Structure formats: C-alpha cells, structure tokens
Amino acid sequence: MKIFKSTILIFFLAATLVACNDTLDLEPEGNTEAADGLNSLEDFQGRWAKLYAGLIIGGQQGGDGGADIQGIDGGFSNYSRLYWKLQELSTDEAIIAWNDGTIKDLHWQNWTPDNEFLAAMFSRLSYQVTLNNAFLRESTDGAITSAGLSGTEADLVRSYRADARFLRALSYYHGLDLFGTLPFTTEENAADGSDLPEYISSVDLFNYIESELLDIIDELPAGSGSEYGRVSEAAAQMLLAKLYLNAEVYTGTARYTDALTYVNAVIAQGYTIDTNLSYASSFLADNDRNGAQSEFIWTLNFDGANTQTFGGTTFLAHATVGGAMDASQYGLDGGWGGIRTTPEFVEIFENEENSADGRENFFTNGQNKSIADVGTFTDGYAIVKFQNINSDGSSTGNDLFVSTDFPVFRLADAYLMYAEIVARGQGGDAATAVGYINTLRERAYGNTNNGITTSDLTLDFILDERAKELHWEAHRRQDLIRFGQFSSNGVWEWKGNVQSGTTTPSFRDLYPIPTTELNLNSNLIQNPGY
C-alpha cells in the first residue's frame, strides 16, 4: 500500500541521471529537461516520480534540501504546506503564532503583492507545471523508441503521460482557485523557457482544465486504480466535480448539473466508509492500511524514512502541538507551538446540543478559547488531527518526520458535495443526501442516534457540516468563498487584524499576483483591488 513511497525513493536514487535544475529562482519556466535525455525505464520512472514528489517534498534531498524554489526555505516552500496555509490560515479554522515574515497577514486578510508566502506558492505552482511540461516533452513516442523501450515498458511510460497531464491540470486548478490565473505554458512551449508565458483569464483557464481532464479521464488507471497514491479515473472525476461545483465563482456561470454527474461517478466507484472505525483513524500514521484507506480517492503519501520533509503532515502534526500538550503522545519528538483555531470554529461544534462528536478534536487543557494574543500558542484551542502514531498506539520509529498520508480527495467530501447540490435545489435526491450525511455522523458519534432529516438540509447546515468533517484538509477558504462567507461577509477573531474580527473587501476572494512575478513577466495582469 505504500507503493508510491517506494516509487518516490526511485526519484532520489535516479536524481543524478534525471535531476532538473536545483532551483527555480522564481522563474516562471526554467530548463528542467534531462541533460542527456531519458535512456531507460528507470530514467522515465525517476522523472515521473518527481512529478508526485514535487507535491510532497520541497527539494531534491531529504529534509527538503536542495530546494526547488530559491529565496525561501525548502520546508517553507513545500507545495502541500504552502497550499494548506493559503487555504486554512486565511479562515476561521486556523491561526498561527509564528512571526515568520508576513505569515500572520494571511489570517488578518491584509496581505499585499509582496507577501513572500504568496510568491512562493505562485512559483511552486509554476514550477510544477514546468515539471509536467518537461516530462511530456521527454516521453513522446519518439523518445520511448529512442530509449529502446517496447511492449509493456513502452505502454507503462505512455500511461505516465496521463498522470502528468492530470497533475498539471491540478496545479492549474490550484492557481485558478488561489490567484484566478497562472502563467500559461504547455509542452508546446520552448524547453529553454525562452517563451514568455502568456496571461490566461479565469474563464479560459477553467476551460483548459476541463478539457484536459475530459481528454485524459479514460487514459488514467480505471476506476479507483490499483496503486495507492497514484491518480486514477476517480481522481479525475473528483477534480472535475470540484471544478464544476465552484464554476460560478471561477467563471460566473453555475455548473451544478455537471458537478452532480461527476460526484455520482465518484461515489459509484466503490469507495466505502467503515462506520466501525473512528474518525481519528483517517489521520493516523497507518491510515494507508488501517481501513481508513477504503475512503481515500487520492492521497499524498508521506513516509518518515523515504519522504522526509518539514512540510505536509510533518508540518501539520508538529506545528499544532504546544503548551501543555505531550508531544510523545502524538508520536513526535516535540511541538512547534504554532497553529490553533478560533472561537468561532469551536462554536460550530458547540451550537449542536450533543457534544459527543468524534470530529471535535480540540485540546483545551491550559488553552484559552479566545485569542487575546495571536503570538501566544495557548490563546486559542489546539486541534489534534494529524498524528504520527499507529492505530494500536505504537510508534512509527521516527518521531521527527511523519508517516501519515494526506487525503487530497476522500469519499466524505463527495457525500457532502452531493448534499450541497441538493440543498441548492440543483438536482439529486434529498433522502440520498440525508443517508450520506448520516453515514458520516454515525462514524463521528459512534452510533445512529444523531442522524438528520431532510428538513435539516440547509446551506448553513452543509457549510457547518463540511467544517466539522473536513477541517484542516485545505478546503475551508474555497468553501467560505463559495458560500459567500470569506471576505465581505463572515467574521471571526483577528480577521481584518482586529481581535473581534471584521469584514474585508471582496477583492480578497483572490490573492494578488506577486510583485516578483509581475516584474518577471509583462504579460501578467494584477488582480483587481491590489
């Protein structure tokens, strides 16, 4: 089940043969071609593994050494860590105590185009697009023939091309969601980066992502796939469903009917939720084999031995431990005392009479519910979600680097997306939606006594239920924007850089194009309001 952790190890072993430039240096498109071409199956696999590794680690060495992005620490520039920060720290679900540069501006929603975390995310997205473009250039039929591959080996490399196109579409989707655009290149652009990437509008980028996913969906491993951690037909269906669910935000035109089509396709793939397992089981170090994996549509796989990084779940486990918390109980060598949550998020659980919800994973001992001082870890309840221990309480053998996989897409999200479409009056069946939510609540409460009825299917309920089920999984900002509660509506502590919270201008639904990128590329256009 850890096949992709082994595959990514291939990347490290093959790095001397197929390594790309050590650093991007904030360039939109750099020379990431293999110097002497790819000459064996192992060469192609090493290059392909880097496409996945780029989402998981921040550089070309263990512990994020040999950083891919210059100008920021390899751990800080880790793709999943940056993406999580931009989707969570800007919301009611998370606030951070650290004084690293402009990081607090994310929660305060007063960021500027000079924010280094925005610049790092923008560069990381562009870098990932570059890697996938390079692989597509290097894995043509001509290249496969030149490498002497045929039969099964040649077909295997051809299948990797669909992965590359999916992963490129994913990064473009993240760019669309965060910035409304991204410097646009494909494998047709010059390999040496001499083509200045073009600006692409949100509508055109949406259409490109949609067309790419529709084109490759039948080329990806069928159904849910057979390799844990590799993208599949179901992963593409889920990404399409999320693209369509947010289409009105991205393009101004709602696509709920299409979202429902692909949500149903995902649900039909046979993923299951074992209500006899605890909610917490999905976020433990053995979540690839303890039964929780039956729900996972696609994961980023982390391993304390083979994918050592200070991003990903290592960040999410360590940064959330501090104060009176005993780090060893969570399989860690220590806490970093950074991330907590706001009282408004806590109250989402408190608003329901029964407080036995297993998703209510707050650590309150010695913690104040209200946040008087953002820089004090004990102000704000801590959250215990991603842990570096196995289901039986045993250690992973590495208390620094965490082995818990991160679920990018899971069935619970698909269930809640279905229910949201029903609540919006855009199709689906109310009784089916109730059944899906009650499955999640049965797991959360450990019994069937806390189910809902069709009268509970309101949009307010759905937004709160998504927060309970999916908190800290990098969904909250997108959800709040879709529900109109992110900027000009919705208030939580320290939003707007005042303790009581305040609304912010609606232009902050998009992040700005970083100043560094505007200076590099005259084709880019700054987002309104900045």
mmCIF file of C-alpha atoms in Angstrom, residues 51-349:
data_model
loop_
_atom_site.group_PDB
_atom_site.id
_atom_site.type_symbol
_atom_site.label_atom_id
_atom_site.label_comp_id
_atom_site.label_asym_id
_atom_site.label_seq_id
_atom_site.Cartn_x
_atom_site.Cartn_y
_atom_site.Cartn_z
ATOM 1 C CA LEU A 51 6.009 14.872 -10.579
ATOM 2 C CA TYR A 52 4.485 13.386 -7.442
ATOM 3 C CA ALA A 53 7.442 14.166 -5.204
ATOM 4 C CA GLY A 54 7.114 17.848 -6.082
ATOM 5 C CA LEU A 55 3.786 17.882 -4.237
ATOM 6 C CA ILE A 56 5.258 16.148 -1.200
ATOM 7 C CA ILE A 57 8.822 17.393 -0.637
ATOM 8 C CA GLY A 58 10.357 20.837 -1.095
ATOM 9 C CA GLY A 59 13.668 19.955 -2.711
ATOM 10 C CA GLN A 60 15.895 17.289 -4.224
ATOM 11 C CA GLN A 61 17.295 15.917 -0.981
ATOM 12 C CA GLY A 62 15.858 14.559 2.264
ATOM 13 C CA GLY A 63 14.525 17.148 4.674
ATOM 14 C CA ASP A 64 13.738 19.492 1.750
ATOM 15 C CA GLY A 65 17.420 20.109 0.985
ATOM 16 C CA GLY A 66 18.430 21.341 -2.465
ATOM 17 C CA ALA A 67 15.295 23.480 -2.512
ATOM 18 C CA ASP A 68 13.351 23.715 -5.775
ATOM 19 C CA ILE A 69 12.485 27.364 -5.094
ATOM 20 C CA GLN A 70 15.178 29.898 -4.282
ATOM 21 C CA GLY A 71 14.615 32.719 -1.834
ATOM 22 C CA ILE A 72 12.661 30.672 0.735
ATOM 23 C CA ASP A 73 13.490 27.668 2.913
ATOM 24 C CA GLY A 74 12.826 24.288 1.273
ATOM 25 C CA GLY A 75 10.411 23.287 4.038
ATOM 26 C CA PHE A 76 8.564 26.604 3.847
ATOM 27 C CA SER A 77 8.272 26.267 0.067
ATOM 28 C CA ASN A 78 6.831 22.751 0.232
ATOM 29 C CA TYR A 79 3.807 22.614 -2.102
ATOM 30 C CA SER A 80 1.363 20.981 0.312
ATOM 31 C CA ARG A 81 2.481 23.185 3.226
ATOM 32 C CA LEU A 82 2.063 26.395 1.246
ATOM 33 C CA TYR A 83 -1.272 25.330 -0.214
ATOM 34 C CA TRP A 84 -2.572 24.396 3.235
ATOM 35 C CA LYS A 85 -1.538 27.764 4.664
ATOM 36 C CA LEU A 86 -3.277 29.736 1.935
ATOM 37 C CA GLN A 87 -6.470 27.683 2.208
ATOM 38 C CA GLU A 88 -6.629 27.466 6.022
ATOM 39 C CA LEU A 89 -4.759 30.319 7.732
ATOM 40 C CA SER A 90 -6.960 32.853 5.936
ATOM 41 C CA THR A 91 -10.083 31.373 7.571
ATOM 42 C CA ASP A 92 -11.749 30.724 10.917
ATOM 43 C CA GLU A 93 -10.237 27.241 11.094
ATOM 44 C CA ALA A 94 -6.605 28.177 11.735
ATOM 45 C CA ILE A 95 -4.388 30.916 13.115
ATOM 46 C CA ILE A 96 -0.613 30.804 13.624
ATOM 47 C CA ALA A 97 1.572 32.221 16.390
ATOM 48 C CA TRP A 98 4.813 32.494 14.452
ATOM 49 C CA ASN A 99 6.421 35.701 13.228
ATOM 50 C CA ASP A 100 7.868 34.252 10.015
ATOM 51 C CA GLY A 101 7.856 37.181 7.614
ATOM 52 C CA THR A 102 4.336 38.104 6.589
ATOM 53 C CA ILE A 103 2.685 34.844 7.597
ATOM 54 C CA LYS A 104 0.233 36.475 10.032
ATOM 55 C CA ASP A 105 -1.106 38.624 7.201
ATOM 56 C CA LEU A 106 -2.826 35.508 5.856
ATOM 57 C CA HIS A 107 -5.232 35.283 8.790
ATOM 58 C CA TRP A 108 -5.532 39.048 9.066
ATOM 59 C CA GLN A 109 -6.513 39.176 5.367
ATOM 60 C CA ASN A 110 -4.312 42.225 4.806
ATOM 61 C CA TRP A 111 -1.761 40.587 2.530
ATOM 62 C CA THR A 112 -0.100 42.545 -0.265
ATOM 63 C CA PRO A 113 1.501 41.501 -3.571
ATOM 64 C CA ASP A 114 4.840 41.491 -1.710
ATOM 65 C CA ASN A 115 3.854 38.655 0.647
ATOM 66 C CA GLU A 116 6.617 36.057 0.368
ATOM 67 C CA PHE A 117 4.299 33.101 1.036
ATOM 68 C CA LEU A 118 2.083 34.106 -1.880
ATOM 69 C CA ALA A 119 5.173 34.493 -4.058
ATOM 70 C CA ALA A 120 6.440 31.070 -3.020
ATOM 71 C CA MET A 121 3.087 29.416 -3.778
ATOM 72 C CA PHE A 122 2.842 31.109 -7.163
ATOM 73 C CA SER A 123 6.370 29.974 -8.013
ATOM 74 C CA ARG A 124 5.748 26.445 -6.765
ATOM 75 C CA LEU A 125 2.645 26.148 -8.914
ATOM 76 C CA SER A 126 4.546 27.384 -11.957
ATOM 77 C CA TYR A 127 7.401 25.007 -11.168
ATOM 78 C CA GLN A 128 5.046 22.025 -11.018
ATOM 79 C CA VAL A 129 3.561 22.989 -14.384
ATOM 80 C CA THR A 130 7.118 23.207 -15.730
ATOM 81 C CA LEU A 131 7.990 19.725 -14.456
ATOM 82 C CA ASN A 132 4.930 18.197 -16.077
ATOM 83 C CA ASN A 133 5.551 20.035 -19.345
ATOM 84 C CA ALA A 134 9.121 18.738 -19.369
ATOM 85 C CA PHE A 135 8.027 15.153 -18.799
ATOM 86 C CA LEU A 136 5.507 15.382 -21.626
ATOM 87 C CA ARG A 137 8.223 16.655 -23.977
ATOM 88 C CA GLU A 138 10.572 13.875 -22.925
ATOM 89 C CA SER A 139 8.127 10.962 -23.103
ATOM 90 C CA THR A 140 6.893 11.161 -26.684
ATOM 91 C CA ASP A 141 6.658 8.005 -28.776
ATOM 92 C CA GLY A 142 9.911 9.034 -30.427
ATOM 93 C CA ALA A 143 11.662 9.351 -27.071
ATOM 94 C CA ILE A 144 10.300 5.999 -25.927
ATOM 95 C CA THR A 145 11.594 4.341 -29.097
ATOM 96 C CA SER A 146 14.974 6.054 -28.765
ATOM 97 C CA ALA A 147 15.283 4.663 -25.253
ATOM 98 C CA GLY A 148 14.819 1.170 -26.627
ATOM 99 C CA LEU A 149 11.527 0.557 -24.838
ATOM 100 C CA SER A 150 8.763 -1.543 -26.334
ATOM 101 C CA GLY A 151 5.803 -3.635 -25.303
ATOM 102 C CA THR A 152 4.798 -3.435 -21.659
ATOM 103 C CA GLU A 153 7.544 -0.969 -20.744
ATOM 104 C CA ALA A 154 6.574 1.431 -23.538
ATOM 105 C CA ASP A 155 2.894 1.217 -22.562
ATOM 106 C CA LEU A 156 3.793 1.930 -18.941
ATOM 107 C CA VAL A 157 5.625 5.124 -19.873
ATOM 108 C CA ARG A 158 2.720 6.186 -22.077
ATOM 109 C CA SER A 159 0.399 5.740 -19.096
ATOM 110 C CA TYR A 160 2.612 8.107 -17.105
ATOM 111 C CA ARG A 161 1.803 10.854 -19.595
ATOM 112 C CA ALA A 162 -1.828 10.858 -18.456
ATOM 113 C CA ASP A 163 -0.595 11.265 -14.875
ATOM 114 C CA ALA A 164 1.482 14.267 -15.934
ATOM 115 C CA ARG A 165 -1.472 15.913 -17.642
ATOM 116 C CA PHE A 166 -3.656 15.346 -14.572
ATOM 117 C CA LEU A 167 -1.022 16.762 -12.221
ATOM 118 C CA ARG A 168 -0.538 19.772 -14.486
ATOM 119 C CA ALA A 169 -4.311 20.334 -14.509
ATOM 120 C CA LEU A 170 -4.278 20.077 -10.710
ATOM 121 C CA SER A 171 -1.681 22.834 -10.380
ATOM 122 C CA TYR A 172 -3.578 25.000 -12.846
ATOM 123 C CA TYR A 173 -6.741 24.337 -10.796
ATOM 124 C CA HIS A 174 -4.942 25.474 -7.654
ATOM 125 C CA GLY A 175 -3.725 28.556 -9.489
ATOM 126 C CA LEU A 176 -7.261 29.282 -10.684
ATOM 127 C CA ASP A 177 -8.648 28.916 -7.178
ATOM 128 C CA LEU A 178 -5.988 30.988 -5.409
ATOM 129 C CA PHE A 179 -4.985 33.609 -7.980
ATOM 130 C CA GLY A 180 -7.565 33.375 -10.746
ATOM 131 C CA THR A 181 -4.798 32.656 -13.241
ATOM 132 C CA LEU A 182 -1.270 31.297 -13.648
ATOM 133 C CA PRO A 183 1.420 31.927 -16.284
ATOM 134 C CA PHE A 184 0.214 29.642 -19.054
ATOM 135 C CA THR A 185 2.532 27.145 -20.723
ATOM 136 C CA THR A 186 2.244 23.636 -22.111
ATOM 137 C CA GLU A 187 4.697 21.139 -23.556
ATOM 138 C CA GLU A 188 4.425 23.080 -26.822
ATOM 139 C CA ASN A 189 6.375 25.991 -25.337
ATOM 140 C CA ALA A 190 10.140 26.141 -25.785
ATOM 141 C CA ALA A 191 12.006 23.871 -23.403
ATOM 142 C CA ASP A 192 14.599 26.526 -22.571
ATOM 143 C CA GLY A 193 11.984 28.927 -21.192
ATOM 144 C CA SER A 194 12.601 31.500 -23.911
ATOM 145 C CA ASP A 195 8.841 31.833 -24.486
ATOM 146 C CA LEU A 196 7.434 34.365 -22.047
ATOM 147 C CA PRO A 197 4.371 32.649 -20.556
ATOM 148 C CA GLU A 198 1.079 34.133 -21.658
ATOM 149 C CA TYR A 199 -1.608 35.559 -19.391
ATOM 150 C CA ILE A 200 -4.767 33.476 -19.327
ATOM 151 C CA SER A 201 -8.147 34.619 -17.998
ATOM 152 C CA SER A 202 -10.046 32.688 -15.333
ATOM 153 C CA VAL A 203 -12.650 31.575 -17.861
ATOM 154 C CA ASP A 204 -10.068 30.359 -20.356
ATOM 155 C CA LEU A 205 -8.065 28.584 -17.657
ATOM 156 C CA PHE A 206 -11.228 26.910 -16.389
ATOM 157 C CA ASN A 207 -11.987 25.720 -19.923
ATOM 158 C CA TYR A 208 -8.444 24.417 -20.385
ATOM 159 C CA ILE A 209 -8.506 22.445 -17.121
ATOM 160 C CA GLU A 210 -11.897 21.000 -18.006
ATOM 161 C CA SER A 211 -10.805 19.965 -21.499
ATOM 162 C CA GLU A 212 -7.593 18.347 -20.238
ATOM 163 C CA LEU A 213 -9.388 16.286 -17.608
ATOM 164 C CA LEU A 214 -12.099 15.188 -20.015
ATOM 165 C CA ASP A 215 -9.451 14.218 -22.552
ATOM 166 C CA ILE A 216 -7.376 12.049 -20.218
ATOM 167 C CA ILE A 217 -10.030 10.552 -17.959
ATOM 168 C CA ASP A 218 -10.176 7.310 -19.940
ATOM 169 C CA GLU A 219 -6.369 7.091 -20.149
ATOM 170 C CA LEU A 220 -5.846 7.081 -16.378
ATOM 171 C CA PRO A 221 -5.910 3.831 -14.373
ATOM 172 C CA ALA A 222 -9.520 2.678 -14.456
ATOM 173 C CA GLY A 223 -11.901 3.103 -11.562
ATOM 174 C CA SER A 224 -10.198 3.764 -8.277
ATOM 175 C CA GLY A 225 -6.895 2.469 -9.643
ATOM 176 C CA SER A 226 -4.726 -0.275 -8.195
ATOM 177 C CA GLU A 227 -1.743 1.722 -6.928
ATOM 178 C CA TYR A 228 -2.299 3.600 -3.685
ATOM 179 C CA GLY A 229 -1.228 7.215 -4.133
ATOM 180 C CA ARG A 230 -1.332 7.238 -7.931
ATOM 181 C CA VAL A 231 -4.029 9.291 -9.622
ATOM 182 C CA SER A 232 -6.859 7.399 -11.276
ATOM 183 C CA GLU A 233 -10.058 7.823 -13.243
ATOM 184 C CA ALA A 234 -11.855 8.507 -9.954
ATOM 185 C CA ALA A 235 -9.370 11.246 -9.012
ATOM 186 C CA ALA A 236 -10.064 12.978 -12.333
ATOM 187 C CA GLN A 237 -13.810 12.633 -11.779
ATOM 188 C CA MET A 238 -13.441 14.203 -8.341
ATOM 189 C CA LEU A 239 -11.347 17.086 -9.647
ATOM 190 C CA LEU A 240 -13.936 17.724 -12.359
ATOM 191 C CA ALA A 241 -16.698 17.653 -9.737
ATOM 192 C CA LYS A 242 -14.888 20.244 -7.632
ATOM 193 C CA LEU A 243 -14.171 22.377 -10.692
ATOM 194 C CA TYR A 244 -17.855 22.373 -11.623
ATOM 195 C CA LEU A 245 -19.036 22.908 -8.019
ATOM 196 C CA ASN A 246 -17.017 26.138 -7.896
ATOM 197 C CA ALA A 247 -17.659 27.150 -11.511
ATOM 198 C CA GLU A 248 -19.871 30.094 -10.609
ATOM 199 C CA VAL A 249 -17.043 31.566 -8.517
ATOM 200 C CA TYR A 250 -14.459 30.968 -11.243
ATOM 201 C CA THR A 251 -16.450 31.924 -14.356
ATOM 202 C CA GLY A 252 -19.728 33.497 -13.275
ATOM 203 C CA THR A 253 -21.689 30.553 -14.699
ATOM 204 C CA ALA A 254 -23.033 27.797 -12.428
ATOM 205 C CA ARG A 255 -22.357 24.167 -13.430
ATOM 206 C CA TYR A 256 -24.109 22.235 -10.644
ATOM 207 C CA THR A 257 -25.635 19.692 -13.005
ATOM 208 C CA ASP A 258 -22.176 18.732 -14.243
ATOM 209 C CA ALA A 259 -20.889 18.686 -10.651
ATOM 210 C CA LEU A 260 -23.640 16.230 -9.725
ATOM 211 C CA THR A 261 -22.788 13.998 -12.688
ATOM 212 C CA TYR A 262 -19.180 13.620 -11.598
ATOM 213 C CA VAL A 263 -19.934 13.387 -7.874
ATOM 214 C CA ASN A 264 -22.211 10.471 -8.681
ATOM 215 C CA ALA A 265 -19.471 8.933 -10.830
ATOM 216 C CA VAL A 266 -17.023 9.130 -7.918
ATOM 217 C CA ILE A 267 -19.494 7.632 -5.453
ATOM 218 C CA ALA A 268 -20.197 4.784 -7.882
ATOM 219 C CA GLN A 269 -16.509 3.783 -7.909
ATOM 220 C CA GLY A 270 -16.972 1.692 -4.775
ATOM 221 C CA TYR A 271 -15.197 3.662 -2.067
ATOM 222 C CA THR A 272 -16.548 2.905 1.394
ATOM 223 C CA ILE A 273 -16.681 4.421 4.877
ATOM 224 C CA ASP A 274 -16.344 1.936 7.727
ATOM 225 C CA THR A 275 -18.536 3.380 10.480
ATOM 226 C CA ASN A 276 -16.915 0.986 12.956
ATOM 227 C CA LEU A 277 -13.657 2.918 12.579
ATOM 228 C CA SER A 278 -13.173 6.160 14.460
ATOM 229 C CA TYR A 279 -12.916 9.462 12.619
ATOM 230 C CA ALA A 280 -9.400 9.817 14.056
ATOM 231 C CA SER A 281 -8.262 6.638 12.270
ATOM 232 C CA SER A 282 -8.222 8.519 8.976
ATOM 233 C CA PHE A 283 -5.413 10.759 10.203
ATOM 234 C CA LEU A 284 -3.035 8.307 11.886
ATOM 235 C CA ALA A 285 0.292 7.025 10.585
ATOM 236 C CA ASP A 286 -1.203 3.720 9.409
ATOM 237 C CA ASN A 287 -4.091 5.349 7.557
ATOM 238 C CA ASP A 288 -2.885 3.589 4.405
ATOM 239 C CA ARG A 289 -3.743 0.185 5.901
ATOM 240 C CA ASN A 290 -5.962 0.527 8.992
ATOM 241 C CA GLY A 291 -9.197 0.516 6.979
ATOM 242 C CA ALA A 292 -9.433 4.268 6.503
ATOM 243 C CA GLN A 293 -7.864 3.936 3.064
ATOM 244 C CA SER A 294 -11.079 2.451 1.691
ATOM 245 C CA GLU A 295 -12.456 6.009 1.680
ATOM 246 C CA PHE A 296 -9.449 7.719 0.092
ATOM 247 C CA ILE A 297 -9.804 8.711 -3.550
ATOM 248 C CA TRP A 298 -6.293 10.125 -3.753
ATOM 249 C CA THR A 299 -3.617 10.779 -1.159
ATOM 250 C CA LEU A 300 -0.251 12.456 -0.840
ATOM 251 C CA ASN A 301 1.866 9.733 0.728
ATOM 252 C CA PHE A 302 4.321 10.638 3.455
ATOM 253 C CA ASP A 303 6.902 8.330 4.977
ATOM 254 C CA GLY A 304 9.266 9.199 7.815
ATOM 255 C CA ALA A 305 12.042 7.160 6.190
ATOM 256 C CA ASN A 306 11.708 7.780 2.452
ATOM 257 C CA THR A 307 9.949 11.150 2.022
ATOM 258 C CA GLN A 308 11.472 13.317 4.718
ATOM 259 C CA THR A 309 10.028 16.808 4.640
ATOM 260 C CA PHE A 310 9.183 19.642 7.001
ATOM 261 C CA GLY A 311 6.002 20.228 5.028
ATOM 262 C CA GLY A 312 2.972 18.015 4.582
ATOM 263 C CA THR A 313 1.801 16.064 7.599
ATOM 264 C CA THR A 314 5.118 16.613 9.412
ATOM 265 C CA PHE A 315 4.169 20.296 9.488
ATOM 266 C CA LEU A 316 0.529 19.584 10.375
ATOM 267 C CA ALA A 317 1.468 17.256 13.242
ATOM 268 C CA HIS A 318 4.303 19.285 14.812
ATOM 269 C CA ALA A 319 3.009 22.835 14.307
ATOM 270 C CA THR A 320 -0.206 22.077 16.169
ATOM 271 C CA VAL A 321 1.472 20.858 19.376
ATOM 272 C CA GLY A 322 2.495 23.203 22.180
ATOM 273 C CA GLY A 323 1.530 24.432 25.623
ATOM 274 C CA ALA A 324 0.631 21.574 27.979
ATOM 275 C CA MET A 325 0.424 19.037 25.146
ATOM 276 C CA ASP A 326 2.690 15.981 25.437
ATOM 277 C CA ALA A 327 4.264 15.605 22.006
ATOM 278 C CA SER A 328 5.199 11.981 22.651
ATOM 279 C CA GLN A 329 1.502 11.038 22.835
ATOM 280 C CA TYR A 330 1.265 12.002 19.178
ATOM 281 C CA GLY A 331 4.456 10.203 18.127
ATOM 282 C CA LEU A 332 6.531 13.378 17.958
ATOM 283 C CA ASP A 333 9.883 14.495 19.364
ATOM 284 C CA GLY A 334 8.432 17.905 20.203
ATOM 285 C CA GLY A 335 5.888 20.513 19.244
ATOM 286 C CA TRP A 336 6.421 23.684 17.226
ATOM 287 C CA GLY A 337 3.736 25.687 19.039
ATOM 288 C CA GLY A 338 2.178 27.371 16.037
ATOM 289 C CA ILE A 339 -1.322 26.589 14.819
ATOM 290 C CA ARG A 340 -4.591 26.744 16.765
ATOM 291 C CA THR A 341 -8.178 27.554 15.900
ATOM 292 C CA THR A 342 -10.587 30.432 16.550
ATOM 293 C CA PRO A 343 -13.513 30.500 18.991
ATOM 294 C CA GLU A 344 -15.905 30.858 16.055
ATOM 295 C CA PHE A 345 -14.804 27.487 14.698
ATOM 296 C CA VAL A 346 -15.151 25.923 18.157
ATOM 297 C CA GLU A 347 -18.709 27.245 18.338
ATOM 298 C CA ILE A 348 -19.687 25.355 15.196
ATOM 299 C CA PHE A 349 -19.492 22.255 17.390
#
